[in-house]
mmCIF file of C-alpha atoms in Angstrom:
data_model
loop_
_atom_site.group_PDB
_atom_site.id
_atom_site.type_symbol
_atom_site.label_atom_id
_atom_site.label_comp_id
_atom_site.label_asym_id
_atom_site.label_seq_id
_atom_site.Cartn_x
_atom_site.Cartn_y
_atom_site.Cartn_z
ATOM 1 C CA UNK A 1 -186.023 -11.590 -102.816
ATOM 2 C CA UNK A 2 -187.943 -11.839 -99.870
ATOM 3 C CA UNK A 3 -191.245 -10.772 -98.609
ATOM 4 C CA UNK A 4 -193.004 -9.225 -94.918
ATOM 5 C CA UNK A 5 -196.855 -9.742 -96.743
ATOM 6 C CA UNK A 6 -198.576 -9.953 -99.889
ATOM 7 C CA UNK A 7 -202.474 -8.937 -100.788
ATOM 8 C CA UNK A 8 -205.030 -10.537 -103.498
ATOM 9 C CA UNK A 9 -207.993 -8.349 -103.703
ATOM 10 C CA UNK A 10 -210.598 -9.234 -106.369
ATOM 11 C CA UNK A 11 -213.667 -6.761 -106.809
ATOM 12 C CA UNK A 12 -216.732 -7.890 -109.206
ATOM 13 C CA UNK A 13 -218.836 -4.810 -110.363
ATOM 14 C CA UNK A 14 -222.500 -4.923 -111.433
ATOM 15 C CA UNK A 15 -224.361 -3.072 -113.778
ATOM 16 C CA UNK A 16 -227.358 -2.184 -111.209
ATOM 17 C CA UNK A 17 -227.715 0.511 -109.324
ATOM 18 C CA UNK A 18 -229.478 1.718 -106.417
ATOM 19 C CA UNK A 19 -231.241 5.259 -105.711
ATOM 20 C CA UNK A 20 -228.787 8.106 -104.105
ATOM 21 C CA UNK A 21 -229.499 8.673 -100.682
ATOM 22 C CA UNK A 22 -228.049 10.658 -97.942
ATOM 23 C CA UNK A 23 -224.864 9.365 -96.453
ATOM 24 C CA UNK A 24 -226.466 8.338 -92.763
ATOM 25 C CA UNK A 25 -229.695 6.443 -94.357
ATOM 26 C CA UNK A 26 -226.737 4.761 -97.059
ATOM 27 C CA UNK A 27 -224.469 3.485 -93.738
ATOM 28 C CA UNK A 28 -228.185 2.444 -91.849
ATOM 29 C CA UNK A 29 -229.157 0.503 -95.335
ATOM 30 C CA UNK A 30 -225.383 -0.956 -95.712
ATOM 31 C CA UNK A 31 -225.699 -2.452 -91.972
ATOM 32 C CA UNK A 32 -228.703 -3.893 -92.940
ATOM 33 C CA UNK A 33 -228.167 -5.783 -95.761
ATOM 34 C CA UNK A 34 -224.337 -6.945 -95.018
ATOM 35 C CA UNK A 35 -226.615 -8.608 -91.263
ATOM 36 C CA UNK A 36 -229.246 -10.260 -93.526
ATOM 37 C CA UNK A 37 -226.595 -11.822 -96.056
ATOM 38 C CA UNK A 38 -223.988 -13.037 -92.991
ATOM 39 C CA UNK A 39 -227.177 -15.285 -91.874
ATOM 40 C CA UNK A 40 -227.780 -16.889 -95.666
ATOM 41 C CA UNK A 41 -226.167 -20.431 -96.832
ATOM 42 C CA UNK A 42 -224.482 -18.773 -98.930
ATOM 43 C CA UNK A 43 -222.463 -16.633 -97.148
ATOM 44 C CA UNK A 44 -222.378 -19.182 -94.133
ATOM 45 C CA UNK A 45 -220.732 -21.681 -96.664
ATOM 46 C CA UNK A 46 -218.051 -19.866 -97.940
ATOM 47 C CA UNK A 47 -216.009 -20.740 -94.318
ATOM 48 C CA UNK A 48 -216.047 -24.389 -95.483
ATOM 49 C CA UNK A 49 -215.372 -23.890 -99.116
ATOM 50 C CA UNK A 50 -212.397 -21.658 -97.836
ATOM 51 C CA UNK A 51 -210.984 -24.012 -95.608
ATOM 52 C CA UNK A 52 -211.758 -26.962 -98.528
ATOM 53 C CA UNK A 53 -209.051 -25.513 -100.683
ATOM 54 C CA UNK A 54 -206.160 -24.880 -98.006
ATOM 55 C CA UNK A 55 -206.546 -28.389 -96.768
ATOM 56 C CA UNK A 56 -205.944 -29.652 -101.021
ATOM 57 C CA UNK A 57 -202.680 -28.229 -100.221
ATOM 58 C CA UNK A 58 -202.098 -28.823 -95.857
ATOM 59 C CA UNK A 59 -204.112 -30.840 -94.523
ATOM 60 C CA UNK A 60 -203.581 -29.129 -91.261
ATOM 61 C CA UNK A 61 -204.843 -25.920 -92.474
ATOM 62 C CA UNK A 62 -207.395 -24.361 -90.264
ATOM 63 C CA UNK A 63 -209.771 -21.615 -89.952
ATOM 64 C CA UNK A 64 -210.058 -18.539 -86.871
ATOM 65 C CA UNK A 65 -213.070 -16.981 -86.930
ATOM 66 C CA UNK A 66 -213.791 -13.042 -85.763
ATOM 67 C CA UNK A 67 -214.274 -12.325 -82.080
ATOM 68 C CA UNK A 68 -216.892 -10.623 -83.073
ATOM 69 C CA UNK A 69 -219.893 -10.809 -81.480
ATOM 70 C CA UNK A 70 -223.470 -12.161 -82.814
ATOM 71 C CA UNK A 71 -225.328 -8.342 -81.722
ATOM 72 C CA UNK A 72 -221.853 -6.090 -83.419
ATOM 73 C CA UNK A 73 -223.086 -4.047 -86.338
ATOM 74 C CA UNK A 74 -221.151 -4.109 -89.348
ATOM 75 C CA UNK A 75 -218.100 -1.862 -89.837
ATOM 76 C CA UNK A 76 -218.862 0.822 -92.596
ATOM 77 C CA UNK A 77 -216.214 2.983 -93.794
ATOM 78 C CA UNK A 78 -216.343 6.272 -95.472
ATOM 79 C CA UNK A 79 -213.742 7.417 -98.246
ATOM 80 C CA UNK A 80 -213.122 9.415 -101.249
ATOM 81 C CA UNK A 81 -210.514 8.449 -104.024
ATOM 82 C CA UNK A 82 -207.816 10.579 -105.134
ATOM 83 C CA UNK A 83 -209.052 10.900 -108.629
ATOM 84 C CA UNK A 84 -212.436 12.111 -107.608
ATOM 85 C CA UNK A 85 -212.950 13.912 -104.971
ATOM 86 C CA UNK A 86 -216.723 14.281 -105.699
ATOM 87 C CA UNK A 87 -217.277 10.465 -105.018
ATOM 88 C CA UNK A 88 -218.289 9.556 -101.956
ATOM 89 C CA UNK A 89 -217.317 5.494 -100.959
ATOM 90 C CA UNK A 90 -218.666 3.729 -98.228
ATOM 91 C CA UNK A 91 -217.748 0.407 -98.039
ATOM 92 C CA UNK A 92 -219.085 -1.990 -95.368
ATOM 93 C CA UNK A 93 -216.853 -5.343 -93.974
ATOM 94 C CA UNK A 94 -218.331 -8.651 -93.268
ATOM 95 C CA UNK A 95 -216.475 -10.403 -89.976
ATOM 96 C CA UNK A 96 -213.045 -10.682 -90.471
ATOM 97 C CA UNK A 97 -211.520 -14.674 -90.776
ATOM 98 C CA UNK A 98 -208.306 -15.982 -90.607
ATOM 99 C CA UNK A 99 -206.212 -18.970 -92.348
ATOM 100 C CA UNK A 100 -203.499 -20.692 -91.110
ATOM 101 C CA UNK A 101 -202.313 -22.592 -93.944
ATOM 102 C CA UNK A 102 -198.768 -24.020 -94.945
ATOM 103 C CA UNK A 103 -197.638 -22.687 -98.853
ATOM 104 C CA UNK A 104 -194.540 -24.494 -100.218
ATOM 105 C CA UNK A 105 -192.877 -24.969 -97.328
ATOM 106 C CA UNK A 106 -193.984 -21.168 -95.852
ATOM 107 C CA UNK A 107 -196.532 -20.677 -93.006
ATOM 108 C CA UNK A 108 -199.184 -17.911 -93.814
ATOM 109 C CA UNK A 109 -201.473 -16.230 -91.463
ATOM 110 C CA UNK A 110 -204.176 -14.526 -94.206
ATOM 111 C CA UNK A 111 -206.874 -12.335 -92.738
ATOM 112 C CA UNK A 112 -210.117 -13.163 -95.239
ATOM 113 C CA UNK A 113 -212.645 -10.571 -95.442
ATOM 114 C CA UNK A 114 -215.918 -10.186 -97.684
ATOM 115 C CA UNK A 115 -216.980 -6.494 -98.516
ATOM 116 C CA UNK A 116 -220.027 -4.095 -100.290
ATOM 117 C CA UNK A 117 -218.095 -1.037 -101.786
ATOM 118 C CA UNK A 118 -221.188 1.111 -102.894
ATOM 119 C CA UNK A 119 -219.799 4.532 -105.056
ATOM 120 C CA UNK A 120 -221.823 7.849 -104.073
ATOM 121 C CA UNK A 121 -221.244 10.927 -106.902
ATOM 122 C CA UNK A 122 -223.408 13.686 -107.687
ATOM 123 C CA UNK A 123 -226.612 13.510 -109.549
ATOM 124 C CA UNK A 124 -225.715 9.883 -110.348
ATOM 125 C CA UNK A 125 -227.432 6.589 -108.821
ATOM 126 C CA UNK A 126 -224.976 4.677 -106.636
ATOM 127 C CA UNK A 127 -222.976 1.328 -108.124
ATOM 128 C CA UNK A 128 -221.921 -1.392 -105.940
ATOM 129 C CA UNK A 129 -218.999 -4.236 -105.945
ATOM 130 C CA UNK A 130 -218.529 -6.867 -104.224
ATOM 131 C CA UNK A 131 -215.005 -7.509 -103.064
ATOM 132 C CA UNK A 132 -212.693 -10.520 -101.260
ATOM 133 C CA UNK A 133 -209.265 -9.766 -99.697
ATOM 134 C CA UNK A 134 -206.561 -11.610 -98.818
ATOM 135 C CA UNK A 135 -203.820 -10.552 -96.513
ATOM 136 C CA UNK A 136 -201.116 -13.065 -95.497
ATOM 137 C CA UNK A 137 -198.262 -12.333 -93.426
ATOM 138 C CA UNK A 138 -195.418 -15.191 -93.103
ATOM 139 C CA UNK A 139 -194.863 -16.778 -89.673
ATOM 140 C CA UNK A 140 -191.940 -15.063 -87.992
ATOM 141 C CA UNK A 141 -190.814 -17.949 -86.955
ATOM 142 C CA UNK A 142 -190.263 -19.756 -90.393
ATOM 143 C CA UNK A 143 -188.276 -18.732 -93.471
ATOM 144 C CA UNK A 144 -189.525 -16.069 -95.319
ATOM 145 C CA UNK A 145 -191.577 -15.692 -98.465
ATOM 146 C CA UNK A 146 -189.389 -15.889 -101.940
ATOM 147 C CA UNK A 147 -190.949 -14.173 -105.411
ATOM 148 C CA UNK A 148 -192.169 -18.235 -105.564
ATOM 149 C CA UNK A 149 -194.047 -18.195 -102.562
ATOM 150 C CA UNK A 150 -195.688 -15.349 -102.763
ATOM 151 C CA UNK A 151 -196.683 -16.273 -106.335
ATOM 152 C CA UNK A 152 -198.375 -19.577 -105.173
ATOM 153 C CA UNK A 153 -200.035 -17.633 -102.394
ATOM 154 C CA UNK A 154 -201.511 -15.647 -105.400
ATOM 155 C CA UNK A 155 -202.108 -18.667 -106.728
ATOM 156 C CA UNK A 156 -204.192 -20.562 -103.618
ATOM 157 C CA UNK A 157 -205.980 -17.273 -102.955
ATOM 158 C CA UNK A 158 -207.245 -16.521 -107.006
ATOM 159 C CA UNK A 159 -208.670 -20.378 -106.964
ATOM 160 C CA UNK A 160 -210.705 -19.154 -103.352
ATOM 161 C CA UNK A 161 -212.002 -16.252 -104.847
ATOM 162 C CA UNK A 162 -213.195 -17.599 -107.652
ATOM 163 C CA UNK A 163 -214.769 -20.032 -105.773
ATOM 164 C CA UNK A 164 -216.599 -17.903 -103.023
ATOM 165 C CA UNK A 165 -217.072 -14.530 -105.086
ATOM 166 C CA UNK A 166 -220.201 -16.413 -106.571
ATOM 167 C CA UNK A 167 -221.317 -17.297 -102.873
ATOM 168 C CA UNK A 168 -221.295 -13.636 -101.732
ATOM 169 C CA UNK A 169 -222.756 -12.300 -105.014
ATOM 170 C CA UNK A 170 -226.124 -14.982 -103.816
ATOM 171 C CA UNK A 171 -225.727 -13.705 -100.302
ATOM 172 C CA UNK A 172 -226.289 -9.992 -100.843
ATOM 173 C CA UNK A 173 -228.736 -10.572 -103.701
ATOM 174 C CA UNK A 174 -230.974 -12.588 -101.121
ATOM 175 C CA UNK A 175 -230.772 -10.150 -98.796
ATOM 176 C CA UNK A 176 -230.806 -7.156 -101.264
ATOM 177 C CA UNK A 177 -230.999 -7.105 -104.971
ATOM 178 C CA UNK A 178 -230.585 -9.469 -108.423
ATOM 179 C CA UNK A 179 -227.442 -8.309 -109.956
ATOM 180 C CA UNK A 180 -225.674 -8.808 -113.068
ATOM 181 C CA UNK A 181 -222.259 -9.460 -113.245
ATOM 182 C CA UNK A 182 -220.319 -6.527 -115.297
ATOM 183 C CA UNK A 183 -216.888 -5.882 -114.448
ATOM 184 C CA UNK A 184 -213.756 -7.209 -112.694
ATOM 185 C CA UNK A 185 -210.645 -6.275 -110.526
ATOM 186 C CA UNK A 186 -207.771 -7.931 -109.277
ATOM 187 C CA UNK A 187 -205.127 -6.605 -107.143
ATOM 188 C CA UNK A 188 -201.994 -8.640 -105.995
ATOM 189 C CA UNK A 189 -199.516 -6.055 -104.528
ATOM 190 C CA UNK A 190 -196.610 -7.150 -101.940
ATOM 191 C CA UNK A 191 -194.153 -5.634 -99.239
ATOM 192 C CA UNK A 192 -190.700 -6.039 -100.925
ATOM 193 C CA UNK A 193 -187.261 -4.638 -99.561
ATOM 194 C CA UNK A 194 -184.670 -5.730 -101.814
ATOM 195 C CA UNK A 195 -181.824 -3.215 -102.187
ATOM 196 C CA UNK A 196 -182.619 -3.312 -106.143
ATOM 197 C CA UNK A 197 -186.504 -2.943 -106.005
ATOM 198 C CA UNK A 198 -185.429 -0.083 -103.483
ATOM 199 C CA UNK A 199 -182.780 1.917 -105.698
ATOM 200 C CA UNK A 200 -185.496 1.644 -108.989
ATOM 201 C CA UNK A 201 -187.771 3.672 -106.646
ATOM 202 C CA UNK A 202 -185.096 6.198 -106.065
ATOM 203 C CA UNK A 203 -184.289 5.815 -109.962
ATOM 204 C CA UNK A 204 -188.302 7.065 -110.755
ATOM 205 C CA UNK A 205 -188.740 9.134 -108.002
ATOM 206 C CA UNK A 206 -185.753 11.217 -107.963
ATOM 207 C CA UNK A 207 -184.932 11.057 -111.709
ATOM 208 C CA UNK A 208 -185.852 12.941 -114.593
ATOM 209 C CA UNK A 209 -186.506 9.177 -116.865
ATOM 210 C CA UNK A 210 -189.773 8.906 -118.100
ATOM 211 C CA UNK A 211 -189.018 5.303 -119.685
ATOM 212 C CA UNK A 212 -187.971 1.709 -118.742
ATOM 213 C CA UNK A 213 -185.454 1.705 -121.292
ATOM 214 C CA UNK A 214 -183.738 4.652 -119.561
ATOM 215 C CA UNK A 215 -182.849 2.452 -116.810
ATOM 216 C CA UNK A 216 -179.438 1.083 -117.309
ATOM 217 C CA UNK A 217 -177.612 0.920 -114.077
ATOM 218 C CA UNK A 218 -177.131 -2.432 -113.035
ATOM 219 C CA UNK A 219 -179.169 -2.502 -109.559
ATOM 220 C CA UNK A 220 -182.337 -0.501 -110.737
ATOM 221 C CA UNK A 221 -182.520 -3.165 -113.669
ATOM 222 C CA UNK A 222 -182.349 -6.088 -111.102
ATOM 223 C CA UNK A 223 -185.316 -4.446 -109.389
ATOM 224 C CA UNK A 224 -187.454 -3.591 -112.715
ATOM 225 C CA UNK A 225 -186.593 -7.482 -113.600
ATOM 226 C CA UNK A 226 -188.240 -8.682 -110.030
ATOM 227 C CA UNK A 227 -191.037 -6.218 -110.227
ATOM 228 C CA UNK A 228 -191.737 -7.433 -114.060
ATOM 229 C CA UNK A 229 -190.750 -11.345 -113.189
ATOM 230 C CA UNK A 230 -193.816 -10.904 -110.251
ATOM 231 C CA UNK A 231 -196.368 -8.993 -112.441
ATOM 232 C CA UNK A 232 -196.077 -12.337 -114.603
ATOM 233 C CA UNK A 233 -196.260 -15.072 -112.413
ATOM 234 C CA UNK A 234 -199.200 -13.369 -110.470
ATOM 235 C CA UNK A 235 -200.950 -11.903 -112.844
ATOM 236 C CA UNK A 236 -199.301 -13.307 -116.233
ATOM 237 C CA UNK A 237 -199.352 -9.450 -116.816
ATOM 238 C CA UNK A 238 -196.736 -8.133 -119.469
ATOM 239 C CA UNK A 239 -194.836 -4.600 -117.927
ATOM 240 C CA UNK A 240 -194.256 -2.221 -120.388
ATOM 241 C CA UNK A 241 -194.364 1.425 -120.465
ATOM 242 C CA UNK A 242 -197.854 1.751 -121.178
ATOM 243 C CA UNK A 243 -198.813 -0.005 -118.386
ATOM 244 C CA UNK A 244 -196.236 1.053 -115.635
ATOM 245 C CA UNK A 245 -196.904 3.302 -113.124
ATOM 246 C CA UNK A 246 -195.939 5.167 -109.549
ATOM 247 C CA UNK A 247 -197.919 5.540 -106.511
ATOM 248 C CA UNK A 248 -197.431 9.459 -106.006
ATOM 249 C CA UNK A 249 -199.890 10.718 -103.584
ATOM 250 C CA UNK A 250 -199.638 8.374 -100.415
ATOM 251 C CA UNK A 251 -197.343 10.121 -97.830
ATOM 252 C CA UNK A 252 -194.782 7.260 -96.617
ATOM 253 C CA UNK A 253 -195.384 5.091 -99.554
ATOM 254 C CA UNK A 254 -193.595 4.404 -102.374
ATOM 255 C CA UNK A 255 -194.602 1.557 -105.360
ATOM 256 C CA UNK A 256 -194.471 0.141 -108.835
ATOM 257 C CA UNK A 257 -197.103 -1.792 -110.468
ATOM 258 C CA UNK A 258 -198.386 -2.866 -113.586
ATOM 259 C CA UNK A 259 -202.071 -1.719 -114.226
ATOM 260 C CA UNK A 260 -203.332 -4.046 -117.451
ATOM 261 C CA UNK A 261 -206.657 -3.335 -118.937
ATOM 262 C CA UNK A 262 -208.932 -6.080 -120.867
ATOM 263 C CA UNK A 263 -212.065 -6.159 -122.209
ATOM 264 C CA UNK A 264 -214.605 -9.156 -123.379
ATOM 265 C CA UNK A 265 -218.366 -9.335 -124.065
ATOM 266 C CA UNK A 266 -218.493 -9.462 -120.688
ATOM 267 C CA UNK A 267 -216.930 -7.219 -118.984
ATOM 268 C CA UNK A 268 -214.060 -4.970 -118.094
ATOM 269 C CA UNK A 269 -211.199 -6.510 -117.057
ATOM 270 C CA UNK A 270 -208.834 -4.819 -114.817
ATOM 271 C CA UNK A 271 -205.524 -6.160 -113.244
ATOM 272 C CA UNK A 272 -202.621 -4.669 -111.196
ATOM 273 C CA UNK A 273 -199.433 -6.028 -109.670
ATOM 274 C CA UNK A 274 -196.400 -5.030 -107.874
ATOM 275 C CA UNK A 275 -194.473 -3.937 -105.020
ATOM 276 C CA UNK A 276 -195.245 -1.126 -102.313
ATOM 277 C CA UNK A 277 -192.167 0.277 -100.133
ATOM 278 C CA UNK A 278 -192.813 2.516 -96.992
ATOM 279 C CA UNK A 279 -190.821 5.241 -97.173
ATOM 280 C CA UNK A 280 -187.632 5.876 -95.010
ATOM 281 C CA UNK A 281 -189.163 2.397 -93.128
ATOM 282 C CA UNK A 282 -187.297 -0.080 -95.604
ATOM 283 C CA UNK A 283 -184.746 -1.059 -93.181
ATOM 284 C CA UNK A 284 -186.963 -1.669 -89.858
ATOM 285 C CA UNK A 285 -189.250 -3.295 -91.863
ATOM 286 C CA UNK A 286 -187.119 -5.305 -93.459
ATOM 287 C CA UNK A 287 -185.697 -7.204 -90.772
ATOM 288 C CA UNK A 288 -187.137 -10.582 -90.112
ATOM 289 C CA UNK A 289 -189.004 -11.770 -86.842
ATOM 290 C CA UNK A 290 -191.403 -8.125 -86.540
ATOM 291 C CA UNK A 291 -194.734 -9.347 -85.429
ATOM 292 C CA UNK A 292 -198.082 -10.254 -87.213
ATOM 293 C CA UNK A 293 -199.805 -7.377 -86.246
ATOM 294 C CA UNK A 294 -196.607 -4.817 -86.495
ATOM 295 C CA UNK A 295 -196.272 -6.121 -90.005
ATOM 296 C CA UNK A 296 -199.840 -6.075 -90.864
ATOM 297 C CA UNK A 297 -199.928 -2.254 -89.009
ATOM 298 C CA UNK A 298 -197.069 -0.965 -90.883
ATOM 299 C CA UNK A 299 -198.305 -2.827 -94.783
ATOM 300 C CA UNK A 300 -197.879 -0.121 -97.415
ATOM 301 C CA UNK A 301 -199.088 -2.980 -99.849
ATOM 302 C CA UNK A 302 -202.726 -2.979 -97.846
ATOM 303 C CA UNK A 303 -202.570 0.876 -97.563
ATOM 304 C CA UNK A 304 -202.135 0.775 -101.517
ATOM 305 C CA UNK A 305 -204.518 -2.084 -102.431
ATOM 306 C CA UNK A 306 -207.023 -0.362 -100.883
ATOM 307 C CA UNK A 307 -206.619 3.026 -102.243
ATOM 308 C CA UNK A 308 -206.256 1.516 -105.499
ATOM 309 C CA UNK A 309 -209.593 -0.642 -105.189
ATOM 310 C CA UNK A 310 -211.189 2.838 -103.964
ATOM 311 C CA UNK A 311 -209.760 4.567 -107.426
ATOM 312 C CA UNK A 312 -211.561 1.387 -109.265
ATOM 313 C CA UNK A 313 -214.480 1.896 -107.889
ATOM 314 C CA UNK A 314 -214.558 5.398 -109.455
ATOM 315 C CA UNK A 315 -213.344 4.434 -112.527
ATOM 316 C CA UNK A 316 -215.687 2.195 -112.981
ATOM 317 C CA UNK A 317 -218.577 4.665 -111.893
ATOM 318 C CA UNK A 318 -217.188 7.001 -114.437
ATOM 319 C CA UNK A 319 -217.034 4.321 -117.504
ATOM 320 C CA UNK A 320 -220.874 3.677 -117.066
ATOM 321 C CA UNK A 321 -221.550 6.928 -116.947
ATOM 322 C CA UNK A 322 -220.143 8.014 -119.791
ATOM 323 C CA UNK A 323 -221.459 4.591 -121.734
ATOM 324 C CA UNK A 324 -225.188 5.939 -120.741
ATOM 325 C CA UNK A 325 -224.740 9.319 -122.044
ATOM 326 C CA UNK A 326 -227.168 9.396 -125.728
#
């Protein structure tokens, strides 16, 4: 099995909320508060603590910051999720950083990037998350990612999150609000273009079976063993039927994941993992030596961690909605 990229997004969701307000005055207050909390110690720190953890495992490991400069205003987006339409999501990106670090024997290049997903739906005050991702993309010059590697890039990026999720959460709560820590996400999803992985798809897409156990031909069980074998290591996440699913409504994608729900005094608990395809791309894509930014470009694994952390967000919006209701 090998590998052109792999993602880690984690999201933390808060049980605040902020007023509604119109979509340009929600962009103008975005901007604002993502410029205060880039100047605080907290945020400002979070470069170091980054570059702390690569260097426990490469000592050369080293850190690119954006081009960006000092007077650009934050980059707000504006989206709705498939499974509500209704919900407005603007999410706004802190500068973009990143890593060059060395992961069992593989060079990375992982773009690091801090955002404020705030959820907009009508006649309902707006919820926020916090979010980190993690983008790496092999070196094309080096061997390429095995189901190993890309679980101990998983690995290195979980143990940075953790570590700098509590940083941002002090960053926008100096420049905005106190928050309280509710619910979580994680999202490890990866390019993946083995000839098994790629005749399961056809299995579930193009088939009539409705259940693992109605796989039986021996390549589409070689690729529901890697997707299951990865949903473990990254996530230690069980695939059954209960918790399998298809991306269906992403022109030029195709993927399987595992979506596993949990719940403590805490919080919600939300995990997914697996593998995204692009459609009728396989083979270009496939091939070894494409560039960084072709690779990165052409990602249906970003495409899909992103419109999966955008159906979160409304999920999540919808759960505390429903839990306020008398």
């Amino acid at each position: 099995m090998t590998f052109n990229l792999a993602t880690s997004y984690s999201g933390l969701f808060f049980k605040e909320t902020i007023p509604s307000s119109a979509g340009e005055h929600l962009v103008a207050d975005l901007r604002t508060k993502i410029t205060n909390a880039q100047q605080t110690k907290s945020y400002i720190s979070t470069s170091k603590k980054l570059l702390d953890i690569a260097k426990e495992i490469d000592t050369k490991a080293s850190l690119e910051k954006s081009r960006a400069t000092s007077t650009s205003l934050p980059d707000v987006v504006a989206s709705s999720a498939d499974n509500d339409l209704n919900t407005g999501i603007f999410t706004g990106f802190f500068p973009c950083t990143t890593l060059h670090c060395r992961i069992r024997e593989v060079d990375w290049h992982i773009a690091i990037r801090a955002s404020v997903a705030v959820a907009e739906a009508p006649q309902q005050h707006t919820r926020i998350s916090l979010w980190w991702s993690f983008e790496g993309v092999p070196d094309a010059s080096g061997r390429r990612p095995e189901e190993s590697d890309a679980s101990s890039f998983c690995d290195l990026t979980n143990k940075m999150s953790n570590k700098v999720m509590p940083e941002l959460k002090a960053a926008y709560e100096k420049a905005a609000q106190q928050l309280t820590s509710s619910d979580m996400v994680r999202i490890w999803l990866a390019d993946f273009h083995s000839r098994p992985f790629a005749e399961l798809l056809d299995t579930l897409y193009f088939s009539n079976k409705r259940s693992l156990s109605d796989i039986t031909e021996t390549e589409p069980v070689r690729g529901l063993t890697e997707l299951r074998d990865y949903a473990y290591d990254v996530g230690g996440l069980n695939l059954n039927d209960s918790n399998f699913n298809l991306a269906k409504k992403i022109p030029g994608i195709k993927a399987a994941f595992c979506r596993a729900e949990t719940h403590n005094p805490d919080g919600h608990i939300v995990s997914i993992a697996g593998f995204a395809h692009p459609a009728g791309l396989a083979t270009a894509l496939g091939r070894p030596r494409k560039s960084e930014r072709y690779v990165r470009t052409m990602s249906a694994a970003r495409t899909l961690s992103s419109r999966l952390a955008e159906q979160e967000i409304v999920e999540f919006s919808r759960r505390h909605l429903q839990s306020s209701r008398p």
